[in-house]
Amino acid sequence: MTEAVFQFKAIKQKLDRQDQKAEFEAKEEAQRASYAGLYGVMVPLVRSDYSGLFEKIHELYGDIKI
């Protein structure tokens, strides 16, 4: 009986670690996608010598208060 409990706990710990790893990887991927989206918006604006930069930011994000 105790051997079965020990095996169950070991399997549960392994699955918990896998879940934590998968959750961490999903968060990292979402963050990378967020940065890629921001990069995709900002680079063309900067490359156009800032023409329309503030208008585009206002269009995308509205009024930004600092």
PQR file of N, CA, C, O and H, with PARSE charges and radii, in Angstrom:
ATOM      1  N   MET A   1       0.825  -1.201   0.000 -0.4000 1.5000
ATOM      2  CA  MET A   1       0.000   0.000   0.000 -0.0000 2.0000
ATOM      3  C   MET A   1       0.866   1.261   0.000  0.5500 1.7000
ATOM      4  O   MET A   1       0.621   2.180  -0.782 -0.5500 1.4000
ATOM      5  N   THR A   2       1.857   1.307   0.855 -0.4000 1.5000
ATOM      6  CA  THR A   2       2.695   2.504   0.896 -0.0000 2.0000
ATOM      7  C   THR A   2       3.496   2.669  -0.387  0.5500 1.7000
ATOM      8  O   THR A   2       3.776   3.796  -0.796 -0.5500 1.4000
ATOM      9  H   THR A   2       2.055   0.561   1.490  0.4000 1.0000
ATOM     10  N   GLU A   3       3.868   1.569  -1.026 -0.4000 1.5000
ATOM     11  CA  GLU A   3       4.593   1.651  -2.297 -0.0000 2.0000
ATOM     12  C   GLU A   3       3.703   2.285  -3.371  0.5500 1.7000
ATOM     13  O   GLU A   3       4.174   3.091  -4.173 -0.5500 1.4000
ATOM     14  H   GLU A   3       3.640   0.654  -0.694  0.4000 1.0000
ATOM     15  N   ALA A   4       2.432   1.923  -3.384 -0.4000 1.5000
ATOM     16  CA  ALA A   4       1.495   2.494  -4.354 -0.0000 2.0000
ATOM     17  C   ALA A   4       1.308   3.991  -4.101  0.5500 1.7000
ATOM     18  O   ALA A   4       1.239   4.779  -5.044 -0.5500 1.4000
ATOM     19  H   ALA A   4       2.049   1.268  -2.732  0.4000 1.0000
ATOM     20  N   VAL A   5       1.226   4.373  -2.842 -0.4000 1.5000
ATOM     21  CA  VAL A   5       1.081   5.787  -2.497 -0.0000 2.0000
ATOM     22  C   VAL A   5       2.329   6.553  -2.924  0.5500 1.7000
ATOM     23  O   VAL A   5       2.231   7.651  -3.473 -0.5500 1.4000
ATOM     24  H   VAL A   5       1.282   3.732  -2.076  0.4000 1.0000
ATOM     25  N   PHE A   6       3.494   5.980  -2.674 -0.4000 1.5000
ATOM     26  CA  PHE A   6       4.752   6.617  -3.061 -0.0000 2.0000
ATOM     27  C   PHE A   6       4.817   6.802  -4.576  0.5500 1.7000
ATOM     28  O   PHE A   6       5.210   7.863  -5.061 -0.5500 1.4000
ATOM     29  H   PHE A   6       3.575   5.088  -2.228  0.4000 1.0000
ATOM     30  N   GLN A   7       4.431   5.766  -5.318 -0.4000 1.5000
ATOM     31  CA  GLN A   7       4.445   5.852  -6.781 -0.0000 2.0000
ATOM     32  C   GLN A   7       3.450   6.907  -7.273  0.5500 1.7000
ATOM     33  O   GLN A   7       3.741   7.672  -8.192 -0.5500 1.4000
ATOM     34  H   GLN A   7       4.112   4.904  -4.924  0.4000 1.0000
ATOM     35  N   PHE A   8       2.274   6.931  -6.645 -0.4000 1.5000
ATOM     36  CA  PHE A   8       1.265   7.921  -7.020 -0.0000 2.0000
ATOM     37  C   PHE A   8       1.793   9.336  -6.811  0.5500 1.7000
ATOM     38  O   PHE A   8       1.647  10.193  -7.682 -0.5500 1.4000
ATOM     39  H   PHE A   8       2.037   6.309  -5.899  0.4000 1.0000
ATOM     40  N   LYS A   9       2.410   9.580  -5.648 -0.4000 1.5000
ATOM     41  CA  LYS A   9       2.947  10.911  -5.352 -0.0000 2.0000
ATOM     42  C   LYS A   9       4.061  11.288  -6.325  0.5500 1.7000
ATOM     43  O   LYS A   9       4.149  12.440  -6.750 -0.5500 1.4000
ATOM     44  H   LYS A   9       2.529   8.884  -4.940  0.4000 1.0000
ATOM     45  N   ALA A  10       4.910  10.326  -6.678 -0.4000 1.5000
ATOM     46  CA  ALA A  10       5.999  10.593  -7.621 -0.0000 2.0000
ATOM     47  C   ALA A  10       5.442  10.955  -8.997  0.5500 1.7000
ATOM     48  O   ALA A  10       5.921  11.888  -9.641 -0.5500 1.4000
ATOM     49  H   ALA A  10       4.838   9.390  -6.333  0.4000 1.0000
ATOM     50  N   ILE A  11       4.439  10.221  -9.438 -0.4000 1.5000
ATOM     51  CA  ILE A  11       3.818  10.504 -10.737 -0.0000 2.0000
ATOM     52  C   ILE A  11       3.131  11.869 -10.710  0.5500 1.7000
ATOM     53  O   ILE A  11       3.229  12.638 -11.665 -0.5500 1.4000
ATOM     54  H   ILE A  11       4.050   9.463  -8.915  0.4000 1.0000
ATOM     55  N   LYS A  12       2.437  12.163  -9.611 -0.4000 1.5000
ATOM     56  CA  LYS A  12       1.757  13.459  -9.484 -0.0000 2.0000
ATOM     57  C   LYS A  12       2.768  14.607  -9.517  0.5500 1.7000
ATOM     58  O   LYS A  12       2.519  15.618 -10.174 -0.5500 1.4000
ATOM     59  H   LYS A  12       2.357  11.537  -8.834  0.4000 1.0000
ATOM     60  N   GLN A  13       3.888  14.476  -8.834 -0.4000 1.5000
ATOM     61  CA  GLN A  13       4.918  15.518  -8.852 -0.0000 2.0000
ATOM     62  C   GLN A  13       5.470  15.717 -10.258  0.5500 1.7000
ATOM     63  O   GLN A  13       5.694  16.847 -10.692 -0.5500 1.4000
ATOM     64  H   GLN A  13       4.091  13.655  -8.301  0.4000 1.0000
ATOM     65  N   LYS A  14       5.688  14.612 -10.964 -0.4000 1.5000
ATOM     66  CA  LYS A  14       6.212  14.701 -12.329 -0.0000 2.0000
ATOM     67  C   LYS A  14       5.223  15.438 -13.235  0.5500 1.7000
ATOM     68  O   LYS A  14       5.618  16.294 -14.026 -0.5500 1.4000
ATOM     69  H   LYS A  14       5.507  13.694 -10.612  0.4000 1.0000
ATOM     70  N   LEU A  15       3.952  15.105 -13.116 -0.4000 1.5000
ATOM     71  CA  LEU A  15       2.930  15.765 -13.931 -0.0000 2.0000
ATOM     72  C   LEU A  15       2.797  17.244 -13.569  0.5500 1.7000
ATOM     73  O   LEU A  15       2.608  18.089 -14.445 -0.5500 1.4000
ATOM     74  H   LEU A  15       3.631  14.409 -12.474  0.4000 1.0000
ATOM     75  N   ASP A  16       2.896  17.551 -12.278 -0.4000 1.5000
ATOM     76  CA  ASP A  16       2.840  18.954 -11.849 -0.0000 2.0000
ATOM     77  C   ASP A  16       3.996  19.748 -12.441  0.5500 1.7000
ATOM     78  O   ASP A  16       3.805  20.879 -12.889 -0.5500 1.4000
ATOM     79  H   ASP A  16       3.049  16.865 -11.567  0.4000 1.0000
ATOM     80  N   ARG A  17       5.186  19.170 -12.448 -0.4000 1.5000
ATOM     81  CA  ARG A  17       6.349  19.857 -13.026 -0.0000 2.0000
ATOM     82  C   ARG A  17       6.150  20.070 -14.522  0.5500 1.7000
ATOM     83  O   ARG A  17       6.491  21.126 -15.054 -0.5500 1.4000
ATOM     84  H   ARG A  17       5.341  18.251 -12.084  0.4000 1.0000
ATOM     85  N   GLN A  18       5.598  19.065 -15.200 -0.4000 1.5000
ATOM     86  CA  GLN A  18       5.349  19.208 -16.637 -0.0000 2.0000
ATOM     87  C   GLN A  18       4.329  20.316 -16.899  0.5500 1.7000
ATOM     88  O   GLN A  18       4.477  21.092 -17.844 -0.5500 1.4000
ATOM     89  H   GLN A  18       5.322  18.206 -14.768  0.4000 1.0000
ATOM     90  N   ASP A  19       3.287  20.388 -16.053 -0.4000 1.5000
ATOM     91  CA  ASP A  19       2.282  21.446 -16.198 -0.0000 2.0000
ATOM     92  C   ASP A  19       2.899  22.817 -15.984  0.5500 1.7000
ATOM     93  O   ASP A  19       2.610  23.755 -16.727 -0.5500 1.4000
ATOM     94  H   ASP A  19       3.167  19.758 -15.285  0.4000 1.0000
ATOM     95  N   GLN A  20       3.756  22.938 -14.961 -0.4000 1.5000
ATOM     96  CA  GLN A  20       4.407  24.212 -14.682 -0.0000 2.0000
ATOM     97  C   GLN A  20       5.314  24.619 -15.836  0.5500 1.7000
ATOM     98  O   GLN A  20       5.358  25.787 -16.220 -0.5500 1.4000
ATOM     99  H   GLN A  20       3.991  22.176 -14.357  0.4000 1.0000
ATOM    100  N   LYS A  21       6.038  23.648 -16.386 -0.4000 1.5000
ATOM    101  CA  LYS A  21       6.932  23.937 -17.508 -0.0000 2.0000
ATOM    102  C   LYS A  21       6.121  24.394 -18.725  0.5500 1.7000
ATOM    103  O   LYS A  21       6.488  25.360 -19.394 -0.5500 1.4000
ATOM    104  H   LYS A  21       6.003  22.698 -16.075  0.4000 1.0000
ATOM    105  N   ALA A  22       5.023  23.697 -19.005 -0.4000 1.5000
ATOM    106  CA  ALA A  22       4.180  24.055 -20.148 -0.0000 2.0000
ATOM    107  C   ALA A  22       3.577  25.449 -19.963  0.5500 1.7000
ATOM    108  O   ALA A  22       3.497  26.223 -20.917 -0.5500 1.4000
ATOM    109  H   ALA A  22       4.725  22.913 -18.462  0.4000 1.0000
ATOM    110  N   GLU A  23       3.154  25.767 -18.744 -0.4000 1.5000
ATOM    111  CA  GLU A  23       2.589  27.090 -18.466 -0.0000 2.0000
ATOM    112  C   GLU A  23       3.645  28.178 -18.646  0.5500 1.7000
ATOM    113  O   GLU A  23       3.365  29.229 -19.223 -0.5500 1.4000
ATOM    114  H   GLU A  23       3.219  25.138 -17.969  0.4000 1.0000
ATOM    115  N   PHE A  24       4.849  27.929 -18.156 -0.4000 1.5000
ATOM    116  CA  PHE A  24       5.942  28.885 -18.296 -0.0000 2.0000
ATOM    117  C   PHE A  24       6.272  29.113 -19.767  0.5500 1.7000
ATOM    118  O   PHE A  24       6.459  30.252 -20.194 -0.5500 1.4000
ATOM    119  H   PHE A  24       5.077  27.076 -17.687  0.4000 1.0000
ATOM    120  N   GLU A  25       6.343  28.026 -20.549 -0.4000 1.5000
ATOM    121  CA  GLU A  25       6.653  28.146 -21.972 -0.0000 2.0000
ATOM    122  C   GLU A  25       5.553  28.907 -22.711  0.5500 1.7000
ATOM    123  O   GLU A  25       5.839  29.685 -23.621 -0.5500 1.4000
ATOM    124  H   GLU A  25       6.190  27.101 -20.202  0.4000 1.0000
ATOM    125  N   ALA A  26       4.298  28.684 -22.323 -0.4000 1.5000
ATOM    126  CA  ALA A  26       3.188  29.397 -22.959 -0.0000 2.0000
ATOM    127  C   ALA A  26       3.272  30.898 -22.668  0.5500 1.7000
ATOM    128  O   ALA A  26       3.021  31.721 -23.549 -0.5500 1.4000
ATOM    129  H   ALA A  26       4.065  28.052 -21.584  0.4000 1.0000
ATOM    130  N   LYS A  27       3.625  31.246 -21.429 -0.4000 1.5000
ATOM    131  CA  LYS A  27       3.768  32.666 -21.079 -0.0000 2.0000
ATOM    132  C   LYS A  27       4.914  33.303 -21.852  0.5500 1.7000
ATOM    133  O   LYS A  27       4.792  34.433 -22.325 -0.5500 1.4000
ATOM    134  H   LYS A  27       3.829  30.577 -20.714  0.4000 1.0000
ATOM    135  N   GLU A  28       6.028  32.586 -21.984 -0.4000 1.5000
ATOM    136  CA  GLU A  28       7.161  33.116 -22.745 -0.0000 2.0000
ATOM    137  C   GLU A  28       6.781  33.339 -24.203  0.5500 1.7000
ATOM    138  O   GLU A  28       7.136  34.359 -24.794 -0.5500 1.4000
ATOM    139  H   GLU A  28       6.127  31.668 -21.600  0.4000 1.0000
ATOM    140  N   GLU A  29       6.063  32.389 -24.779 -0.4000 1.5000
ATOM    141  CA  GLU A  29       5.656  32.501 -26.180 -0.0000 2.0000
ATOM    142  C   GLU A  29       4.714  33.690 -26.378  0.5500 1.7000
ATOM    143  O   GLU A  29       4.821  34.412 -27.369 -0.5500 1.4000
ATOM    144  H   GLU A  29       5.775  31.560 -24.299  0.4000 1.0000
ATOM    145  N   ALA A  30       3.803  33.889 -25.444 -0.4000 1.5000
ATOM    146  CA  ALA A  30       2.889  35.032 -25.529 -0.0000 2.0000
ATOM    147  C   ALA A  30       3.657  36.346 -25.435  0.5500 1.7000
ATOM    148  O   ALA A  30       3.343  37.307 -26.138 -0.5500 1.4000
ATOM    149  H   ALA A  30       3.717  33.303 -24.639  0.4000 1.0000
ATOM    150  N   GLN A  31       4.655  36.384 -24.575 -0.4000 1.5000
ATOM    151  CA  GLN A  31       5.461  37.600 -24.437 -0.0000 2.0000
ATOM    152  C   GLN A  31       6.251  37.863 -25.717  0.5500 1.7000
ATOM    153  O   GLN A  31       6.344  39.005 -26.167 -0.5500 1.4000
ATOM    154  H   GLN A  31       4.911  35.603 -24.004  0.4000 1.0000
ATOM    155  N   ARG A  32       6.820  36.805 -26.306 -0.4000 1.5000
ATOM    156  CA  ARG A  32       7.551  36.972 -27.566 -0.0000 2.0000
ATOM    157  C   ARG A  32       6.622  37.478 -28.662  0.5500 1.7000
ATOM    158  O   ARG A  32       7.003  38.348 -29.446 -0.5500 1.4000
ATOM    159  H   ARG A  32       6.744  35.877 -25.940  0.4000 1.0000
ATOM    160  N   ALA A  33       5.419  36.945 -28.722 -0.4000 1.5000
ATOM    161  CA  ALA A  33       4.454  37.377 -29.736 -0.0000 2.0000
ATOM    162  C   ALA A  33       4.071  38.839 -29.520  0.5500 1.7000
ATOM    163  O   ALA A  33       3.892  39.588 -30.480 -0.5500 1.4000
ATOM    164  H   ALA A  33       5.109  36.239 -28.086  0.4000 1.0000
ATOM    165  N   SER A  34       3.947  39.235 -28.266 -0.4000 1.5000
ATOM    166  CA  SER A  34       3.630  40.628 -27.952 -0.0000 2.0000
ATOM    167  C   SER A  34       4.742  41.552 -28.427  0.5500 1.7000
ATOM    168  O   SER A  34       4.479  42.586 -29.042 -0.5500 1.4000
ATOM    169  H   SER A  34       4.092  38.626 -27.486  0.4000 1.0000
ATOM    170  N   TYR A  35       5.986  41.175 -28.139 -0.4000 1.5000
ATOM    171  CA  TYR A  35       7.121  41.982 -28.586 -0.0000 2.0000
ATOM    172  C   TYR A  35       7.193  42.027 -30.107  0.5500 1.7000
ATOM    173  O   TYR A  35       7.490  43.072 -30.686 -0.5500 1.4000
ATOM    174  H   TYR A  35       6.199  40.336 -27.639  0.4000 1.0000
ATOM    175  N   ALA A  36       6.922  40.900 -30.753 -0.4000 1.5000
ATOM    176  CA  ALA A  36       6.970  40.856 -32.216 -0.0000 2.0000
ATOM    177  C   ALA A  36       5.905  41.773 -32.805  0.5500 1.7000
ATOM    178  O   ALA A  36       6.150  42.450 -33.804 -0.5500 1.4000
ATOM    179  H   ALA A  36       6.681  40.051 -30.282  0.4000 1.0000
ATOM    180  N   GLY A  37       4.730  41.799 -32.194 -0.4000 1.5000
ATOM    181  CA  GLY A  37       3.669  42.683 -32.667 -0.0000 2.0000
ATOM    182  C   GLY A  37       4.046  44.139 -32.514  0.5500 1.7000
ATOM    183  O   GLY A  37       3.820  44.942 -33.420 -0.5500 1.4000
ATOM    184  H   GLY A  37       4.531  41.249 -31.383  0.4000 1.0000
ATOM    185  N   LEU A  38       4.618  44.485 -31.374 -0.4000 1.5000
ATOM    186  CA  LEU A  38       5.049  45.864 -31.145 -0.0000 2.0000
ATOM    187  C   LEU A  38       6.156  46.239 -32.118  0.5500 1.7000
ATOM    188  O   LEU A  38       6.151  47.335 -32.678 -0.5500 1.4000
ATOM    189  H   LEU A  38       4.801  43.833 -30.639  0.4000 1.0000
ATOM    190  N   TYR A  39       7.102  45.333 -32.319 -0.4000 1.5000
ATOM    191  CA  TYR A  39       8.201  45.568 -33.257 -0.0000 2.0000
ATOM    192  C   TYR A  39       7.649  45.766 -34.666  0.5500 1.7000
ATOM    193  O   TYR A  39       8.109  46.639 -35.402 -0.5500 1.4000
ATOM    194  H   TYR A  39       7.106  44.442 -31.864  0.4000 1.0000
ATOM    195  N   GLY A  40       6.665  44.955 -35.036 -0.4000 1.5000
ATOM    196  CA  GLY A  40       6.067  45.052 -36.365 -0.0000 2.0000
ATOM    197  C   GLY A  40       5.355  46.367 -36.598  0.5500 1.7000
ATOM    198  O   GLY A  40       5.285  46.842 -37.732 -0.5500 1.4000
ATOM    199  H   GLY A  40       6.292  44.245 -34.438  0.4000 1.0000
ATOM    200  N   VAL A  41       4.823  46.965 -35.539 -0.4000 1.5000
ATOM    201  CA  VAL A  41       4.140  48.251 -35.665 -0.0000 2.0000
ATOM    202  C   VAL A  41       5.138  49.398 -35.661  0.5500 1.7000
ATOM    203  O   VAL A  41       5.020  50.332 -36.454 -0.5500 1.4000
ATOM    204  H   VAL A  41       4.880  46.580 -34.618  0.4000 1.0000
ATOM    205  N   MET A  42       6.120  49.330 -34.772 -0.4000 1.5000
ATOM    206  CA  MET A  42       7.014  50.470 -34.572 -0.0000 2.0000
ATOM    207  C   MET A  42       8.091  50.605 -35.647  0.5500 1.7000
ATOM    208  O   MET A  42       8.417  51.723 -36.046 -0.5500 1.4000
ATOM    209  H   MET A  42       6.216  48.572 -34.127  0.4000 1.0000
ATOM    210  N   VAL A  43       8.643  49.503 -36.121 -0.4000 1.5000
ATOM    211  CA  VAL A  43       9.749  49.587 -37.076 -0.0000 2.0000
ATOM    212  C   VAL A  43       9.363  50.315 -38.359  0.5500 1.7000
ATOM    213  O   VAL A  43      10.106  51.196 -38.793 -0.5500 1.4000
ATOM    214  H   VAL A  43       8.378  48.594 -35.797  0.4000 1.0000
ATOM    215  N   PRO A  44       8.234  49.986 -38.986 -0.5600 1.5000
ATOM    216  CA  PRO A  44       7.889  50.741 -40.197  0.2800 2.0000
ATOM    217  C   PRO A  44       7.696  52.230 -39.918  0.5500 1.7000
ATOM    218  O   PRO A  44       8.016  53.066 -40.763 -0.5500 1.4000
ATOM    219  N   LEU A  45       7.178  52.564 -38.740 -0.4000 1.5000
ATOM    220  CA  LEU A  45       6.983  53.972 -38.405 -0.0000 2.0000
ATOM    221  C   LEU A  45       8.315  54.687 -38.255  0.5500 1.7000
ATOM    222  O   LEU A  45       8.485  55.803 -38.745 -0.5500 1.4000
ATOM    223  H   LEU A  45       6.918  51.884 -38.053  0.4000 1.0000
ATOM    224  N   VAL A  46       9.255  54.047 -37.582 -0.4000 1.5000
ATOM    225  CA  VAL A  46      10.572  54.657 -37.375 -0.0000 2.0000
ATOM    226  C   VAL A  46      11.316  54.756 -38.699  0.5500 1.7000
ATOM    227  O   VAL A  46      12.001  55.746 -38.957 -0.5500 1.4000
ATOM    228  H   VAL A  46       9.117  53.140 -37.184  0.4000 1.0000
ATOM    229  N   ARG A  47      11.185  53.747 -39.526 -0.4000 1.5000
ATOM    230  CA  ARG A  47      11.883  53.759 -40.815 -0.0000 2.0000
ATOM    231  C   ARG A  47      11.370  54.858 -41.730  0.5500 1.7000
ATOM    232  O   ARG A  47      12.080  55.295 -42.636 -0.5500 1.4000
ATOM    233  H   ARG A  47      10.629  52.943 -39.316  0.4000 1.0000
ATOM    234  N   SER A  48      10.171  55.297 -41.506 -0.4000 1.5000
ATOM    235  CA  SER A  48       9.640  56.374 -42.349 -0.0000 2.0000
ATOM    236  C   SER A  48       9.990  57.741 -41.765  0.5500 1.7000
ATOM    237  O   SER A  48       9.265  58.717 -41.964 -0.5500 1.4000
ATOM    238  H   SER A  48       9.594  54.942 -40.770  0.4000 1.0000
ATOM    239  N   ASP A  49      11.111  57.800 -41.040 -0.4000 1.5000
ATOM    240  CA  ASP A  49      11.603  59.054 -40.451 -0.0000 2.0000
ATOM    241  C   ASP A  49      10.565  59.713 -39.550  0.5500 1.7000
ATOM    242  O   ASP A  49      10.391  60.931 -39.573 -0.5500 1.4000
ATOM    243  H   ASP A  49      11.700  57.008 -40.878  0.4000 1.0000
ATOM    244  N   TYR A  50       9.895  58.914 -38.774 -0.4000 1.5000
ATOM    245  CA  TYR A  50       8.926  59.370 -37.776 -0.0000 2.0000
ATOM    246  C   TYR A  50       7.689  60.037 -38.365  0.5500 1.7000
ATOM    247  O   TYR A  50       6.867  60.558 -37.611 -0.5500 1.4000
ATOM    248  H   TYR A  50      10.037  57.924 -38.755  0.4000 1.0000
ATOM    249  N   SER A  51       7.531  60.040 -39.672 -0.4000 1.5000
ATOM    250  CA  SER A  51       6.348  60.693 -40.233 -0.0000 2.0000
ATOM    251  C   SER A  51       5.108  59.900 -39.827  0.5500 1.7000
ATOM    252  O   SER A  51       5.003  58.705 -40.104 -0.5500 1.4000
ATOM    253  H   SER A  51       8.199  59.617 -40.284  0.4000 1.0000
ATOM    254  N   GLY A  52       4.203  60.557 -39.189 -0.4000 1.5000
ATOM    255  CA  GLY A  52       2.967  59.919 -38.767 -0.0000 2.0000
ATOM    256  C   GLY A  52       3.091  59.064 -37.524  0.5500 1.7000
ATOM    257  O   GLY A  52       2.155  58.342 -37.183 -0.5500 1.4000
ATOM    258  H   GLY A  52       4.288  61.527 -38.963  0.4000 1.0000
ATOM    259  N   LEU A  53       4.218  59.125 -36.838 -0.4000 1.5000
ATOM    260  CA  LEU A  53       4.433  58.272 -35.664 -0.0000 2.0000
ATOM    261  C   LEU A  53       3.383  58.528 -34.596  0.5500 1.7000
ATOM    262  O   LEU A  53       2.725  57.598 -34.130 -0.5500 1.4000
ATOM    263  H   LEU A  53       4.979  59.712 -37.115  0.4000 1.0000
ATOM    264  N   PHE A  54       3.224  59.782 -34.211 -0.4000 1.5000
ATOM    265  CA  PHE A  54       2.301  60.087 -33.129 -0.0000 2.0000
ATOM    266  C   PHE A  54       0.854  59.844 -33.546  0.5500 1.7000
ATOM    267  O   PHE A  54       0.032  59.424 -32.731 -0.5500 1.4000
ATOM    268  H   PHE A  54       3.759  60.537 -34.590  0.4000 1.0000
ATOM    269  N   GLU A  55       0.544  60.107 -34.806 -0.4000 1.5000
ATOM    270  CA  GLU A  55      -0.809  59.846 -35.291 -0.0000 2.0000
ATOM    271  C   GLU A  55      -1.114  58.349 -35.256  0.5500 1.7000
ATOM    272  O   GLU A  55      -2.212  57.938 -34.880 -0.5500 1.4000
ATOM    273  H   GLU A  55       1.211  60.448 -35.468  0.4000 1.0000
ATOM    274  N   LYS A  56      -0.137  57.546 -35.651 -0.4000 1.5000
ATOM    275  CA  LYS A  56      -0.330  56.097 -35.659 -0.0000 2.0000
ATOM    276  C   LYS A  56      -0.472  55.560 -34.237  0.5500 1.7000
ATOM    277  O   LYS A  56      -1.321  54.706 -33.981 -0.5500 1.4000
ATOM    278  H   LYS A  56       0.754  57.879 -35.957  0.4000 1.0000
ATOM    279  N   ILE A  57       0.345  56.047 -33.316 -0.4000 1.5000
ATOM    280  CA  ILE A  57       0.239  55.614 -31.921 -0.0000 2.0000
ATOM    281  C   ILE A  57      -1.123  56.007 -31.362  0.5500 1.7000
ATOM    282  O   ILE A  57      -1.769  55.220 -30.670 -0.5500 1.4000
ATOM    283  H   ILE A  57       1.035  56.741 -33.524  0.4000 1.0000
ATOM    284  N   HIS A  58      -1.556  57.225 -31.665 -0.4000 1.5000
ATOM    285  CA  HIS A  58      -2.862  57.682 -31.192 -0.0000 2.0000
ATOM    286  C   HIS A  58      -3.974  56.817 -31.787  0.5500 1.7000
ATOM    287  O   HIS A  58      -4.933  56.467 -31.099 -0.5500 1.4000
ATOM    288  H   HIS A  58      -1.032  57.864 -32.227  0.4000 1.0000
ATOM    289  N   GLU A  59      -3.838  56.481 -33.055 -0.4000 1.5000
ATOM    290  CA  GLU A  59      -4.829  55.636 -33.729 -0.0000 2.0000
ATOM    291  C   GLU A  59      -4.900  54.258 -33.073  0.5500 1.7000
ATOM    292  O   GLU A  59      -5.990  53.718 -32.881 -0.5500 1.4000
ATOM    293  H   GLU A  59      -3.059  56.765 -33.614  0.4000 1.0000
ATOM    294  N   LEU A  60      -3.742  53.689 -32.729 -0.4000 1.5000
ATOM    295  CA  LEU A  60      -3.704  52.345 -32.163 -0.0000 2.0000
ATOM    296  C   LEU A  60      -4.076  52.304 -30.684  0.5500 1.7000
ATOM    297  O   LEU A  60      -4.794  51.404 -30.247 -0.5500 1.4000
ATOM    298  H   LEU A  60      -2.857  54.128 -32.886  0.4000 1.0000
ATOM    299  N   TYR A  61      -3.594  53.269 -29.917 -0.4000 1.5000
ATOM    300  CA  TYR A  61      -3.717  53.184 -28.463 -0.0000 2.0000
ATOM    301  C   TYR A  61      -4.553  54.290 -27.836  0.5500 1.7000
ATOM    302  O   TYR A  61      -4.799  54.257 -26.631 -0.5500 1.4000
ATOM    303  H   TYR A  61      -3.011  54.000 -30.272  0.4000 1.0000
ATOM    304  N   GLY A  62      -4.990  55.257 -28.611 -0.4000 1.5000
ATOM    305  CA  GLY A  62      -5.759  56.354 -28.046 -0.0000 2.0000
ATOM    306  C   GLY A  62      -4.856  57.319 -27.302  0.5500 1.7000
ATOM    307  O   GLY A  62      -3.648  57.369 -27.533 -0.5500 1.4000
ATOM    308  H   GLY A  62      -4.790  55.284 -29.590  0.4000 1.0000
ATOM    309  N   ASP A  63      -5.460  58.080 -26.410 -0.4000 1.5000
ATOM    310  CA  ASP A  63      -4.680  59.042 -25.622 -0.0000 2.0000
ATOM    311  C   ASP A  63      -3.847  58.298 -24.592  0.5500 1.7000
ATOM    312  O   ASP A  63      -4.375  57.511 -23.807 -0.5500 1.4000
ATOM    313  H   ASP A  63      -6.442  58.040 -26.222  0.4000 1.0000
ATOM    314  N   ILE A  64      -2.557  58.548 -24.597 -0.4000 1.5000
ATOM    315  CA  ILE A  64      -1.646  57.926 -23.634 -0.0000 2.0000
ATOM    316  C   ILE A  64      -1.224  59.001 -22.648  0.5500 1.7000
ATOM    317  O   ILE A  64      -0.669  60.032 -23.027 -0.5500 1.4000
ATOM    318  H   ILE A  64      -2.128  59.187 -25.235  0.4000 1.0000
ATOM    319  N   LYS A  65      -1.494  58.743 -21.388 -0.4000 1.5000
ATOM    320  CA  LYS A  65      -1.126  59.711 -20.349 -0.0000 2.0000
ATOM    321  C   LYS A  65       0.121  59.223 -19.648  0.5500 1.7000
ATOM    322  O   LYS A  65       0.193  58.078 -19.203 -0.5500 1.4000
ATOM    323  H   LYS A  65      -1.945  57.905 -21.080  0.4000 1.0000
ATOM    324  N   ILE A  66       1.090  60.094 -19.556 -0.4000 1.5000
ATOM    325  CA  ILE A  66       2.365  59.734 -18.923 -0.0000 2.0000
ATOM    326  C   ILE A  66       2.438  60.383 -17.560  0.5500 1.7000
ATOM    327  O   ILE A  66       3.428  60.215 -16.848 -0.5500 1.4000
ATOM    328  H   ILE A  66       1.031  61.024 -19.918  0.4000 1.0000
TER
END
